[in-house]
Tab-separated table of C-alpha atoms in Angstrom:
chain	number	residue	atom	x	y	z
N	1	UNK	CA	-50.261	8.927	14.301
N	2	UNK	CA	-49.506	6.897	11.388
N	3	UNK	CA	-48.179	3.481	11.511
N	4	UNK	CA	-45.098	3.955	9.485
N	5	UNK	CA	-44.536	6.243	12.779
N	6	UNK	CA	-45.636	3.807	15.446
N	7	UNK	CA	-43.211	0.943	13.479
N	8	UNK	CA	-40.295	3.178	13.764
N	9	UNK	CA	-41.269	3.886	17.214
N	10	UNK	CA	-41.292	-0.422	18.189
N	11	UNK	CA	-37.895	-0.821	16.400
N	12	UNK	CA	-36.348	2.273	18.472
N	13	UNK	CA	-37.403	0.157	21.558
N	14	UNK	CA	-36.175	-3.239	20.106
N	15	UNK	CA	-40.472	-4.376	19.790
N	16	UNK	CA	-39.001	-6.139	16.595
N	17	UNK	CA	-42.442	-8.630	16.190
N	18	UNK	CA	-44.688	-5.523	17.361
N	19	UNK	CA	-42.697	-3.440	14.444
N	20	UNK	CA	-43.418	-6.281	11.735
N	21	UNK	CA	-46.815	-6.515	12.774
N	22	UNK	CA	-47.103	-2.684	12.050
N	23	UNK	CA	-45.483	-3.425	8.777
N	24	UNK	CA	-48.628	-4.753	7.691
N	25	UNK	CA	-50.803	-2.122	8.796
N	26	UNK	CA	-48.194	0.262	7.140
N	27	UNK	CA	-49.156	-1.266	3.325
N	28	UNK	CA	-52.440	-1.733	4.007
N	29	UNK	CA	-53.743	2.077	5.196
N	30	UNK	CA	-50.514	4.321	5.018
N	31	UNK	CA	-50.807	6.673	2.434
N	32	UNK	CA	-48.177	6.606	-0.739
N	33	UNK	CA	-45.700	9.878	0.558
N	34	UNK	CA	-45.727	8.123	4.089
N	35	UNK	CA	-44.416	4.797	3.031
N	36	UNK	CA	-42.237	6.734	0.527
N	37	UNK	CA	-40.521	8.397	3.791
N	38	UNK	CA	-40.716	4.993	5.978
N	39	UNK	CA	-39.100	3.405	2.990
N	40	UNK	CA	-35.739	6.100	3.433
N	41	UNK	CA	-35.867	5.342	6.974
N	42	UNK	CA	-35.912	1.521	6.722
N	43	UNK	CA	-33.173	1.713	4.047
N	44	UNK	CA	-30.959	4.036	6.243
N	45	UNK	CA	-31.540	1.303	9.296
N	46	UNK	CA	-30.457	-1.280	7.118
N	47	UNK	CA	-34.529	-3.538	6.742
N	48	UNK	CA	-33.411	-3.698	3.109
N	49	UNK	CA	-36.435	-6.342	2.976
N	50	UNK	CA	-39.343	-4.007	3.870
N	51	UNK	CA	-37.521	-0.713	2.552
N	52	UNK	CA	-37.390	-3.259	-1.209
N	53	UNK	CA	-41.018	-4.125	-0.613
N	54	UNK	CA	-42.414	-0.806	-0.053
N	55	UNK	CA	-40.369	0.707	-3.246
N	56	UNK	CA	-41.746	-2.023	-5.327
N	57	UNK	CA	-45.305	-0.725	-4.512
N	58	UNK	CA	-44.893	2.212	-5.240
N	59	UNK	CA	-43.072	1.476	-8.208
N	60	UNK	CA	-45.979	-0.119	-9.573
N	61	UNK	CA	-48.127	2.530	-9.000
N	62	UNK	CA	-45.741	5.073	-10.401
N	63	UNK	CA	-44.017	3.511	-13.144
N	64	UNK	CA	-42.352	5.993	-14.631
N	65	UNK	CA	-41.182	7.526	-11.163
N	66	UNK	CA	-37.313	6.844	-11.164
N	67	UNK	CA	-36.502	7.947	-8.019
N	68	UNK	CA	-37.862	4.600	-7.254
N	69	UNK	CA	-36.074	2.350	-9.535
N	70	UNK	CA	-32.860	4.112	-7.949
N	71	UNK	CA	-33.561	2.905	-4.463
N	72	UNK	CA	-34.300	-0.342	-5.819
N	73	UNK	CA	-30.959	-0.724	-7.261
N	74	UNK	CA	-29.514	0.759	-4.268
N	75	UNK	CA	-31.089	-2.206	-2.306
N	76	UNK	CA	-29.979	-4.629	-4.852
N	77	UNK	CA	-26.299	-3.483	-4.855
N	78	UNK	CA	-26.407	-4.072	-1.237
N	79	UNK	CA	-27.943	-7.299	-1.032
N	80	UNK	CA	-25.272	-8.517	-4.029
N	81	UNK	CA	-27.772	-8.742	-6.972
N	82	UNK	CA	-25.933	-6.409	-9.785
N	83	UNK	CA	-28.219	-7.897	-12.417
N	84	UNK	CA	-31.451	-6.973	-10.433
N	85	UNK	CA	-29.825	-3.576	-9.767
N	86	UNK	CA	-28.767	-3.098	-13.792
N	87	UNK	CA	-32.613	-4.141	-14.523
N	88	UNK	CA	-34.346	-1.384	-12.431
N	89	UNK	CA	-31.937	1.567	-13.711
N	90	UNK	CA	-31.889	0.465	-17.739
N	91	UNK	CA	-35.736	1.662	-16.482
N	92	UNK	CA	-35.015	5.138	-16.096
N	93	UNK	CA	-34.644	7.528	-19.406
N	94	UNK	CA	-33.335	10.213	-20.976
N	95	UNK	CA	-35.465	13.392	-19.231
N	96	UNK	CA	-36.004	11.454	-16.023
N	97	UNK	CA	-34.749	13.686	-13.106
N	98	UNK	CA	-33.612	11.193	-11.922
N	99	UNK	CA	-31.472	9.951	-15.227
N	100	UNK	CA	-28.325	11.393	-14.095
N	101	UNK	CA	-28.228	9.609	-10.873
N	102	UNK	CA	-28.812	6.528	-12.784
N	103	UNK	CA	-26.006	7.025	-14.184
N	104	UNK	CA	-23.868	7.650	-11.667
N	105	UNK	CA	-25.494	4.377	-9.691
N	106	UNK	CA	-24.707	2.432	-12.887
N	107	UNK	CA	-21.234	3.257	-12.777
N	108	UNK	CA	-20.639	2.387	-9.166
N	109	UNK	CA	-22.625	-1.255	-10.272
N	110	UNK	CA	-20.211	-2.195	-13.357
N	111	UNK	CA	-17.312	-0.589	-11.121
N	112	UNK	CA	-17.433	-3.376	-8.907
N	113	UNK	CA	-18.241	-5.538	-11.891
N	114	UNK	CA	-14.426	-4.888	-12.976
N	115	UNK	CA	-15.719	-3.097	-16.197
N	116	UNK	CA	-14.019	0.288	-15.593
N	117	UNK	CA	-14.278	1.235	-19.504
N	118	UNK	CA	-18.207	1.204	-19.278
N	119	UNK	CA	-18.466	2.797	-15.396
N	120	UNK	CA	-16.176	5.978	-16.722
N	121	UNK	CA	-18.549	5.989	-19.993
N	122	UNK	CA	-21.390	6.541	-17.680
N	123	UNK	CA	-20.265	9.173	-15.665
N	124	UNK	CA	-18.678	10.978	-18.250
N	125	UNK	CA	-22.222	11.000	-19.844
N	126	UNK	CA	-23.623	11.902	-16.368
N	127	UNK	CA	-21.090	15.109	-16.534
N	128	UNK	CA	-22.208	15.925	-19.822
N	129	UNK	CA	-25.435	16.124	-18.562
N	130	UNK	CA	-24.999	17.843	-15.743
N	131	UNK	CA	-21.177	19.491	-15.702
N	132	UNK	CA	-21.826	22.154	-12.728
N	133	UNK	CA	-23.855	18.990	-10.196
N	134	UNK	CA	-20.979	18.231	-7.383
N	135	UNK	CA	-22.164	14.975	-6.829
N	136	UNK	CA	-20.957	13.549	-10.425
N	137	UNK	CA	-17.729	15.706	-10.217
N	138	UNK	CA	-17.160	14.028	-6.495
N	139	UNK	CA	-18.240	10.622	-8.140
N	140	UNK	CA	-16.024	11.141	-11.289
N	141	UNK	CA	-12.939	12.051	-8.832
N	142	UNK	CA	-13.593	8.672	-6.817
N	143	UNK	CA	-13.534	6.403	-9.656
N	144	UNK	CA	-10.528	7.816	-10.723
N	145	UNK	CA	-8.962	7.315	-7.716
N	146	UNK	CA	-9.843	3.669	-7.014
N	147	UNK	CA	-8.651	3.127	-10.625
N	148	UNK	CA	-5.231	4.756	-10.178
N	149	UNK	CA	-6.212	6.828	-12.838
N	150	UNK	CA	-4.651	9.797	-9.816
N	151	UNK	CA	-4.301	12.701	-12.623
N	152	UNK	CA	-8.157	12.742	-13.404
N	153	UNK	CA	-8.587	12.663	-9.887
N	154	UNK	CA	-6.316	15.351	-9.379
N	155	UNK	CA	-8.522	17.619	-12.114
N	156	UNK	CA	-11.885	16.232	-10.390
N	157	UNK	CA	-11.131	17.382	-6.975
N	158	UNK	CA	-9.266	20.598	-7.845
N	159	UNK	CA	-12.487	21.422	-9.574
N	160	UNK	CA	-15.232	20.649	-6.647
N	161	UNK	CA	-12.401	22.449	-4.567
N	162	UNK	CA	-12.210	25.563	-7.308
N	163	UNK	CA	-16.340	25.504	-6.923
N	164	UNK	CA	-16.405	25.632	-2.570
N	165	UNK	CA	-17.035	22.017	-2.128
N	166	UNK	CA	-14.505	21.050	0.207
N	167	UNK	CA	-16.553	18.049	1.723
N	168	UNK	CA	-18.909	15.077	0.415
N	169	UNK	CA	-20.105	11.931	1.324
N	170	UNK	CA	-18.445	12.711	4.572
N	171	UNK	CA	-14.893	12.994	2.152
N	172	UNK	CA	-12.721	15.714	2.616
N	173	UNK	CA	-11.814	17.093	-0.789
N	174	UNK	CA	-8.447	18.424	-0.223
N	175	UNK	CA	-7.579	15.262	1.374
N	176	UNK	CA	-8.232	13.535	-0.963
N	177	UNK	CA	-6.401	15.937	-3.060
N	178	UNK	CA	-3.609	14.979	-1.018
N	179	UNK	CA	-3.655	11.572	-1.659
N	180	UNK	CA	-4.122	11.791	-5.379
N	181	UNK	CA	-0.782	14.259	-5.778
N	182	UNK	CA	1.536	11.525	-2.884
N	183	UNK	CA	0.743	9.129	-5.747
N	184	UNK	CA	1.641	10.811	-8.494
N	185	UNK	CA	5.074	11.477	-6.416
N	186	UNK	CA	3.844	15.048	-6.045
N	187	UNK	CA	5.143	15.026	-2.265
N	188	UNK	CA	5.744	18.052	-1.569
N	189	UNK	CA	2.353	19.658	-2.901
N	190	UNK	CA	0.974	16.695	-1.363
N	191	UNK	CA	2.031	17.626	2.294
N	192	UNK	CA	1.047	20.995	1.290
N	193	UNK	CA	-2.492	20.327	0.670
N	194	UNK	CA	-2.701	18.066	4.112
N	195	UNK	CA	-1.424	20.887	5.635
N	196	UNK	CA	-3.800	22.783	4.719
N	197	UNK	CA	-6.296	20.646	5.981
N	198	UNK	CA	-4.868	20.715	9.340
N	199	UNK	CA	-3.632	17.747	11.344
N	200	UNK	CA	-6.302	18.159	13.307
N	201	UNK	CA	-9.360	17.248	10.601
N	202	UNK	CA	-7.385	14.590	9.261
N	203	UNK	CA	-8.682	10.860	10.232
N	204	UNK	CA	-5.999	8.492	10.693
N	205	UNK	CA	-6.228	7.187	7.011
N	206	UNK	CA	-5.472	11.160	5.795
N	207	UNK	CA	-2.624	11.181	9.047
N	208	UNK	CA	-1.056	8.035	8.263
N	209	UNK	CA	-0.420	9.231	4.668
N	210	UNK	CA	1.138	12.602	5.717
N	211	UNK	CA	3.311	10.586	8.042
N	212	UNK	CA	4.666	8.608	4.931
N	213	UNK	CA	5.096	11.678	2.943
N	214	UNK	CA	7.193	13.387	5.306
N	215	UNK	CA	9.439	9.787	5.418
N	216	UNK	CA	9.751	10.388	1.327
N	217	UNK	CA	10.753	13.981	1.959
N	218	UNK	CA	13.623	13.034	4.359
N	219	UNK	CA	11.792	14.295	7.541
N	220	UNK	CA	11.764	11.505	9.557
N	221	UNK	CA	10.932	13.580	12.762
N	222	UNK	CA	7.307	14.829	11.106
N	223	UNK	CA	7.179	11.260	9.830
N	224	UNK	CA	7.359	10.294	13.120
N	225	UNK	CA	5.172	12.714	15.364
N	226	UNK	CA	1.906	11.471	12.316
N	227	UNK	CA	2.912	7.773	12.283
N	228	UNK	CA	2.851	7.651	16.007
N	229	UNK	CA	0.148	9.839	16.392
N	230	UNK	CA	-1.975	7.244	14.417
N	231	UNK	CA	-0.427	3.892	16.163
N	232	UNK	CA	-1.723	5.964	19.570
N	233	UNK	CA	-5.087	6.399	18.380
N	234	UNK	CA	-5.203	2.981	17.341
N	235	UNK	CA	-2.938	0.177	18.078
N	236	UNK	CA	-4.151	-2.125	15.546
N	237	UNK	CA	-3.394	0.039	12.723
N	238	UNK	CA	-1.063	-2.133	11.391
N	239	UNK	CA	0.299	-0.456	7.975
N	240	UNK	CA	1.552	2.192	10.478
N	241	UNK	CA	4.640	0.172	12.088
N	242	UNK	CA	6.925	-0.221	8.851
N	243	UNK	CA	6.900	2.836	7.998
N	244	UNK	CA	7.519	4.410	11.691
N	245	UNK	CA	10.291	1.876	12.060
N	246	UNK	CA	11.895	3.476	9.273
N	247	UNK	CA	11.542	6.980	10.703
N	248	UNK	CA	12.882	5.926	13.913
N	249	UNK	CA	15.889	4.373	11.918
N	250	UNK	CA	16.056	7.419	10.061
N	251	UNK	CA	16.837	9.346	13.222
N	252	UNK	CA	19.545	6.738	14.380
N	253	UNK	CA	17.135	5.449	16.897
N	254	UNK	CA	17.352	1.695	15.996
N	255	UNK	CA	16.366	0.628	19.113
N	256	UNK	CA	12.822	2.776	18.799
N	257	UNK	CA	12.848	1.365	15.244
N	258	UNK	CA	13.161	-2.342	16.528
N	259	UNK	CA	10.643	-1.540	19.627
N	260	UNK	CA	8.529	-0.774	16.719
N	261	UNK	CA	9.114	-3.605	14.943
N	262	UNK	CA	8.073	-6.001	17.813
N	263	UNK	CA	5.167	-4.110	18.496
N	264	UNK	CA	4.272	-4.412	14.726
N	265	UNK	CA	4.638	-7.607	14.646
N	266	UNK	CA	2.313	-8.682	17.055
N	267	UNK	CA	-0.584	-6.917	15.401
N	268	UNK	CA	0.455	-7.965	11.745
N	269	UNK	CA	2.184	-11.602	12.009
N	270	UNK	CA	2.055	-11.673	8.028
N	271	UNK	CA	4.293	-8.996	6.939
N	272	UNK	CA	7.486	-9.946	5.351
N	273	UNK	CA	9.062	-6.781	5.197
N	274	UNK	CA	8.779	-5.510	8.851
N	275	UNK	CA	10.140	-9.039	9.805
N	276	UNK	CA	12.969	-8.396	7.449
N	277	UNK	CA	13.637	-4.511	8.923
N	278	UNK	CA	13.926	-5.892	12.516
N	279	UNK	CA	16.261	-8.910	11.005
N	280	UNK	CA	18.686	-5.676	10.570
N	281	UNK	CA	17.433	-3.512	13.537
N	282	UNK	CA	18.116	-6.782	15.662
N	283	UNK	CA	21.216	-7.319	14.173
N	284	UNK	CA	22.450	-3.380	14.828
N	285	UNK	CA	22.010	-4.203	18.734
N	286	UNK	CA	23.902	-7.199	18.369
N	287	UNK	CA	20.721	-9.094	19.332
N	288	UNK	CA	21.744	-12.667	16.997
N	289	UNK	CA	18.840	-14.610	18.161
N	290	UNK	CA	15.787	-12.087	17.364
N	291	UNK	CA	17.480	-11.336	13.989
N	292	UNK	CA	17.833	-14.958	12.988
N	293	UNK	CA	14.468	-15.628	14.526
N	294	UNK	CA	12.881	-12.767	12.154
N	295	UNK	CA	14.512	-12.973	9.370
N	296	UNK	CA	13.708	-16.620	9.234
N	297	UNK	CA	10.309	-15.026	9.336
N	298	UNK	CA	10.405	-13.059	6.918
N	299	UNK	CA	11.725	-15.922	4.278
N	300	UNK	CA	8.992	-18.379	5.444
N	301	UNK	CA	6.523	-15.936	4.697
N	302	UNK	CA	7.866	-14.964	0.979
N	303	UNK	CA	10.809	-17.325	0.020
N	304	UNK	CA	10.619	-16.110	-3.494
N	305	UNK	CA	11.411	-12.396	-2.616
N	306	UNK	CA	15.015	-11.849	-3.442
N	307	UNK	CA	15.271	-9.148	-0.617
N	308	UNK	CA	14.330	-11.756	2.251
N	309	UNK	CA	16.920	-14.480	0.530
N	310	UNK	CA	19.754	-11.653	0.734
N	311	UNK	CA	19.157	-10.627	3.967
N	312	UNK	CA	19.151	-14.026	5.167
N	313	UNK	CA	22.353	-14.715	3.329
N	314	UNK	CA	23.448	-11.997	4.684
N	315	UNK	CA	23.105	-12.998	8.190
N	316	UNK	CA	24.735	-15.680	7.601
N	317	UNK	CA	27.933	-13.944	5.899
N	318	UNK	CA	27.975	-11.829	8.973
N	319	UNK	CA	28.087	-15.048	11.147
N	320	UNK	CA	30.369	-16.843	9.626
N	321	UNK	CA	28.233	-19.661	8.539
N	322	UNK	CA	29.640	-19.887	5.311
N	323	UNK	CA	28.664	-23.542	4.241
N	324	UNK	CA	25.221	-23.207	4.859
N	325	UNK	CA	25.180	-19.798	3.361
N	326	UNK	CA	26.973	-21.727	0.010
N	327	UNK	CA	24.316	-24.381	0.624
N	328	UNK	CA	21.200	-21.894	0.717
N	329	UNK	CA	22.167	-19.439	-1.863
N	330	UNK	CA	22.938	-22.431	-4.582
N	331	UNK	CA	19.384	-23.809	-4.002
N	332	UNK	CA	18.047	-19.895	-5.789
N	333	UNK	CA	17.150	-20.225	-9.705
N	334	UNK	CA	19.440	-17.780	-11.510
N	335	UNK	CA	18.453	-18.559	-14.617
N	336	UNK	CA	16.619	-15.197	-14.665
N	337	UNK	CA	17.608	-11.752	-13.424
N	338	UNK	CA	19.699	-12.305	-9.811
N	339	UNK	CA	20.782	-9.823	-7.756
N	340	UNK	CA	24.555	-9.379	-7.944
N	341	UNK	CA	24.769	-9.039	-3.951
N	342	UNK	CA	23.627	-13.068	-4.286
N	343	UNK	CA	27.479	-13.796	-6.268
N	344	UNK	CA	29.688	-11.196	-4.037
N	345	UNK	CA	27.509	-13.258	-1.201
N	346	UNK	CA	28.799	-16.723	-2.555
N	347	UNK	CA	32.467	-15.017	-3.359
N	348	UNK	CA	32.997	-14.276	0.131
N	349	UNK	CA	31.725	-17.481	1.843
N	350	UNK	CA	33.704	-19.998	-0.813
N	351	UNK	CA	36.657	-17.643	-0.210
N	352	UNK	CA	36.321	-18.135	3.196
N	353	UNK	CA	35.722	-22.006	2.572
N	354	UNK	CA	39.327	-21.697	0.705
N	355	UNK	CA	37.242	-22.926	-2.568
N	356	UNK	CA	39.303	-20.597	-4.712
N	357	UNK	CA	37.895	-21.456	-7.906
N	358	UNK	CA	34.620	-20.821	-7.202
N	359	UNK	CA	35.166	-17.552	-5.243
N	360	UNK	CA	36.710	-16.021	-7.931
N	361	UNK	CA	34.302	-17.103	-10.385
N	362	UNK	CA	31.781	-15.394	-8.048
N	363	UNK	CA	33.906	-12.443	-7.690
N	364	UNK	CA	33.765	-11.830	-11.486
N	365	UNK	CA	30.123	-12.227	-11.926
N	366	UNK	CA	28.926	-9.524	-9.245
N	367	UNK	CA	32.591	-7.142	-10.316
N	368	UNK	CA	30.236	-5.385	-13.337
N	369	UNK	CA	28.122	-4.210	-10.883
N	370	UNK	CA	29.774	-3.847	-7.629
N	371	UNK	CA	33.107	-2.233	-9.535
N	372	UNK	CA	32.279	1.466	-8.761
N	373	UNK	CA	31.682	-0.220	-5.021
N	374	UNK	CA	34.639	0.935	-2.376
N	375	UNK	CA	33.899	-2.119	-0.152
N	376	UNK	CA	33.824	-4.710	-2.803
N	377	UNK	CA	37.063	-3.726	-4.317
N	378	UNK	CA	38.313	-3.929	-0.709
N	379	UNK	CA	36.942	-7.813	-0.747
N	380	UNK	CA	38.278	-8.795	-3.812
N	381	UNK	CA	41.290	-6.349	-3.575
N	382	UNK	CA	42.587	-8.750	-0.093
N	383	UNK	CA	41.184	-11.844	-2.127
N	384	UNK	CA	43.672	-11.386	-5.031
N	385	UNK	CA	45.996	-10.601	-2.729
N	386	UNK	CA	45.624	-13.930	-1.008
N	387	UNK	CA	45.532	-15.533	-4.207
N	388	UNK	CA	48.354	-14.182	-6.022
N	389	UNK	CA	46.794	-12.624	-8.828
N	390	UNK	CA	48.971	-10.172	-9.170
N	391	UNK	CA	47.634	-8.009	-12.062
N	392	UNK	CA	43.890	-8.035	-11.134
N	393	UNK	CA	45.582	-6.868	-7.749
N	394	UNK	CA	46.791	-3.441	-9.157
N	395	UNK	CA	43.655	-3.474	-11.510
N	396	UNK	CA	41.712	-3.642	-8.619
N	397	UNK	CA	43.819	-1.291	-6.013
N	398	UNK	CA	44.207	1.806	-8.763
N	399	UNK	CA	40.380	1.872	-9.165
N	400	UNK	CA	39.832	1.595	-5.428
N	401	UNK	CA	42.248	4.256	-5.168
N	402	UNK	CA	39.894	6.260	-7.843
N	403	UNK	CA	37.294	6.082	-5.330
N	404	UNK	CA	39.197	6.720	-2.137
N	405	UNK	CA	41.814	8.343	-2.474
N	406	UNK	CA	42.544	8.825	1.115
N	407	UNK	CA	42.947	4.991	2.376
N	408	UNK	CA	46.897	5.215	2.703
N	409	UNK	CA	47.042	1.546	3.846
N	410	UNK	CA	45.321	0.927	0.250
N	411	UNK	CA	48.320	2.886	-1.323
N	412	UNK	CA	50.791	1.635	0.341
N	413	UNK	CA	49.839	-2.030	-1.027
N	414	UNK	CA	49.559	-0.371	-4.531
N	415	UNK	CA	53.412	1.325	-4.063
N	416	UNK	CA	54.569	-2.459	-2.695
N	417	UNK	CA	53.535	-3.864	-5.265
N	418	UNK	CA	54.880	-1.648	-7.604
N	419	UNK	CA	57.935	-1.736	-6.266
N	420	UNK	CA	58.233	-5.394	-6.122
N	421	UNK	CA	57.128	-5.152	-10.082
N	422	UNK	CA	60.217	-2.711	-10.942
């Protein structure tokens, strides 16, 4: 028995100073092809140190072997030394077997470097080299994809799928097809290719994007029977909940879509958006407190976001708290883009506040946007009413009207008012 085998026999029983003691024995009398194979093992079992020692043997006594430099800058990638790991594969030339896997390794090194221009020049060279090899194709499709570059991908993948790969690395190709077409908004050839994975070979990654596919394709039922197939498997998934509160809400199930919400919540206390959907879930079952409690939330977290200031200005509105909505909302910067909703907001609380100056200046600054909008005409429709304003009343009734024709109480102000005019 050799002691590269009796080594790997002590660390299988946890013998971890018997197994370094071996170590020894292993450089000094082990032959070269059995510390070769002890070095694999020791690599896959994570002893980077004596896996890196017994490469850089053999290394020196095979210089030109680059095979070896390879696993050297395999170890030094995973121990965080790119330079060490750019050293040992600038070894390896052109007509080295092992070249095009240098190439490959290289890219994945400046990859993480951030230099995305030289990884894709490497492993476009590697495909040169070596067009019909899987492994480049696979490794040309992943870089694409973790660069958003999704259309490469797209070609990459089709091809390894065109050739019968459909799996590498332990990746499935067509879901990772999949993935590639959702975010290039192909959706529906997106679920197509999932489907044709089946649910069932899909990990939760692959089943959490179908579920948010089917949400973009107006299916909120599939959405839901993926999203909470995931959140069963595993509670802490946490990017699951928005998007399965949404479902629910989708199907008119707002109290689903707020039980949702509160689970979500307690798994992911940092997300500004699910605080803000159960603000409005909360606030559809008349539940005040948890809606002002979470959409507080959800403005601690971002108070930049426009969305969570309008939703808490909305509350709010909705409340009647009209001073401290004025107060609040004149605090933003609008000195940039603002959302319109932020003046119609204002309008309606000074109105209320009888400050009739400054809700109709309000009034006049969201009107561009909100005019084709039947329930701001309404608002400003009963404000000039209130006010007097006789001709930006009928202005403001005839295009209601436009809109909704139907709403005889609207028309009958319209023909009073007329008449009155006559």
């Amino acid at each position: 028995m050799s002691y590269a085998k009796e080594m790997l026999d002590a660390i299988e029983a946890g013998q971890m100073e018997t197994a370094k003691q071996l170590f020894t024995q292993v450089l000094a009398h082990d032959d070269d092809e059995t510390q070769y194979n002890l070095a694999e093992e020791l690599y896959a079992l994570g002893f980077n140190g004596q896996a890196k020692r017994l490469y850089q043997g053999l290394l020196g006594r095979y210089p030109d072997q680059g095979d070896l430099a390879t696993a050297l800058a395999d170890i030094a990638v995973s121990d965080g030394d790119t330079d060490a790991a750019l050293n040992y594969l600038s070894r390896i030339q052109p007509g080295d077997p092992a070249y095009v896997q240098s190439l490959v390794s290289a890219a994945d090194v400046y990859q993480t470097l951030g230099l995305y221009e030289v990884s894709e020049q490497k492993l476009l060279e590697a495909k040169r080299l070596a067009p019909d090899e899987p492994v480049v194709t696979f490794a040309l499709g992943e870089f694409y994809f973790d660069w958003g570059h999704f259309a490469e991908a797209i070609s990459a993948y089709n091809e390894l799928l065109a050739a019968g790969t459909t799996e590498l690395a332990g990746v499935n190709i067509e879901a990772r097809l999949a993935a590639s077409l959702a975010q290039t908004g192909q959706y529906e050839d997106a679920v197509a290719a999932y489907e044709d994975v089946g649910v069932d070979a899909l990990d939760l990654n692959g089943r959490f994007e179908l579920g948010g596919l089917y949400l973009q394709l107006d299916d909120p039922a599939k959405a839901i029977t993926n999203l909470q197939a995931v959140i069963d498997s595993d509670p802490s998934y946490a990017n699951a909940y928005l998007p399965l509160a949404r479902a629910y809400e989708a199907q008119n199930q707002p109290d689903k879509a707020l039980d949702t919400v509160q689970a979500g919540v307690m798994v992911d206390d940092t997300n500004p958006t699910l605080y803000a959907l159960g603000g409005k879930l909360a606030l559809s079952e008349d539940n005040v407190k948890l809606a002002e409690t979470y959409l507080q939330k959800a403005l601690a977290i971002d108070p930049e976001d426009q969305g969570n200031m309008l939703a808490w200005s909305n509350f709010l509105v909705q409340e009647d708290r009209d001073q401290e909505n004025v107060d609040f909302l004149d605090q933003i910067d609008r000195s940039g883009d603002v959302d319109p909703q932020i003046y119609w907001n204002m309008a309606k609380s000074y109105d209320r506040l009888e400050n009739i100056k400054k809700a109709r200046e309000n009034y006049l600054l969201a009107f561009n946007r909100f005019q084709d909008s039947p329930d701001f005409l309404h608002d400003i429709i009963d404000f000039f009413q209130s006010t007097g304003a006789r001709a930006e009343l009928k202005a403001a009734l005839v295009r209601y009207l436009k809109l909704v024709p139907t709403d005889d109480e609207m028309q009958a102000r319209l023909d009073e008012l007329n008449a009155e005019t006559d």
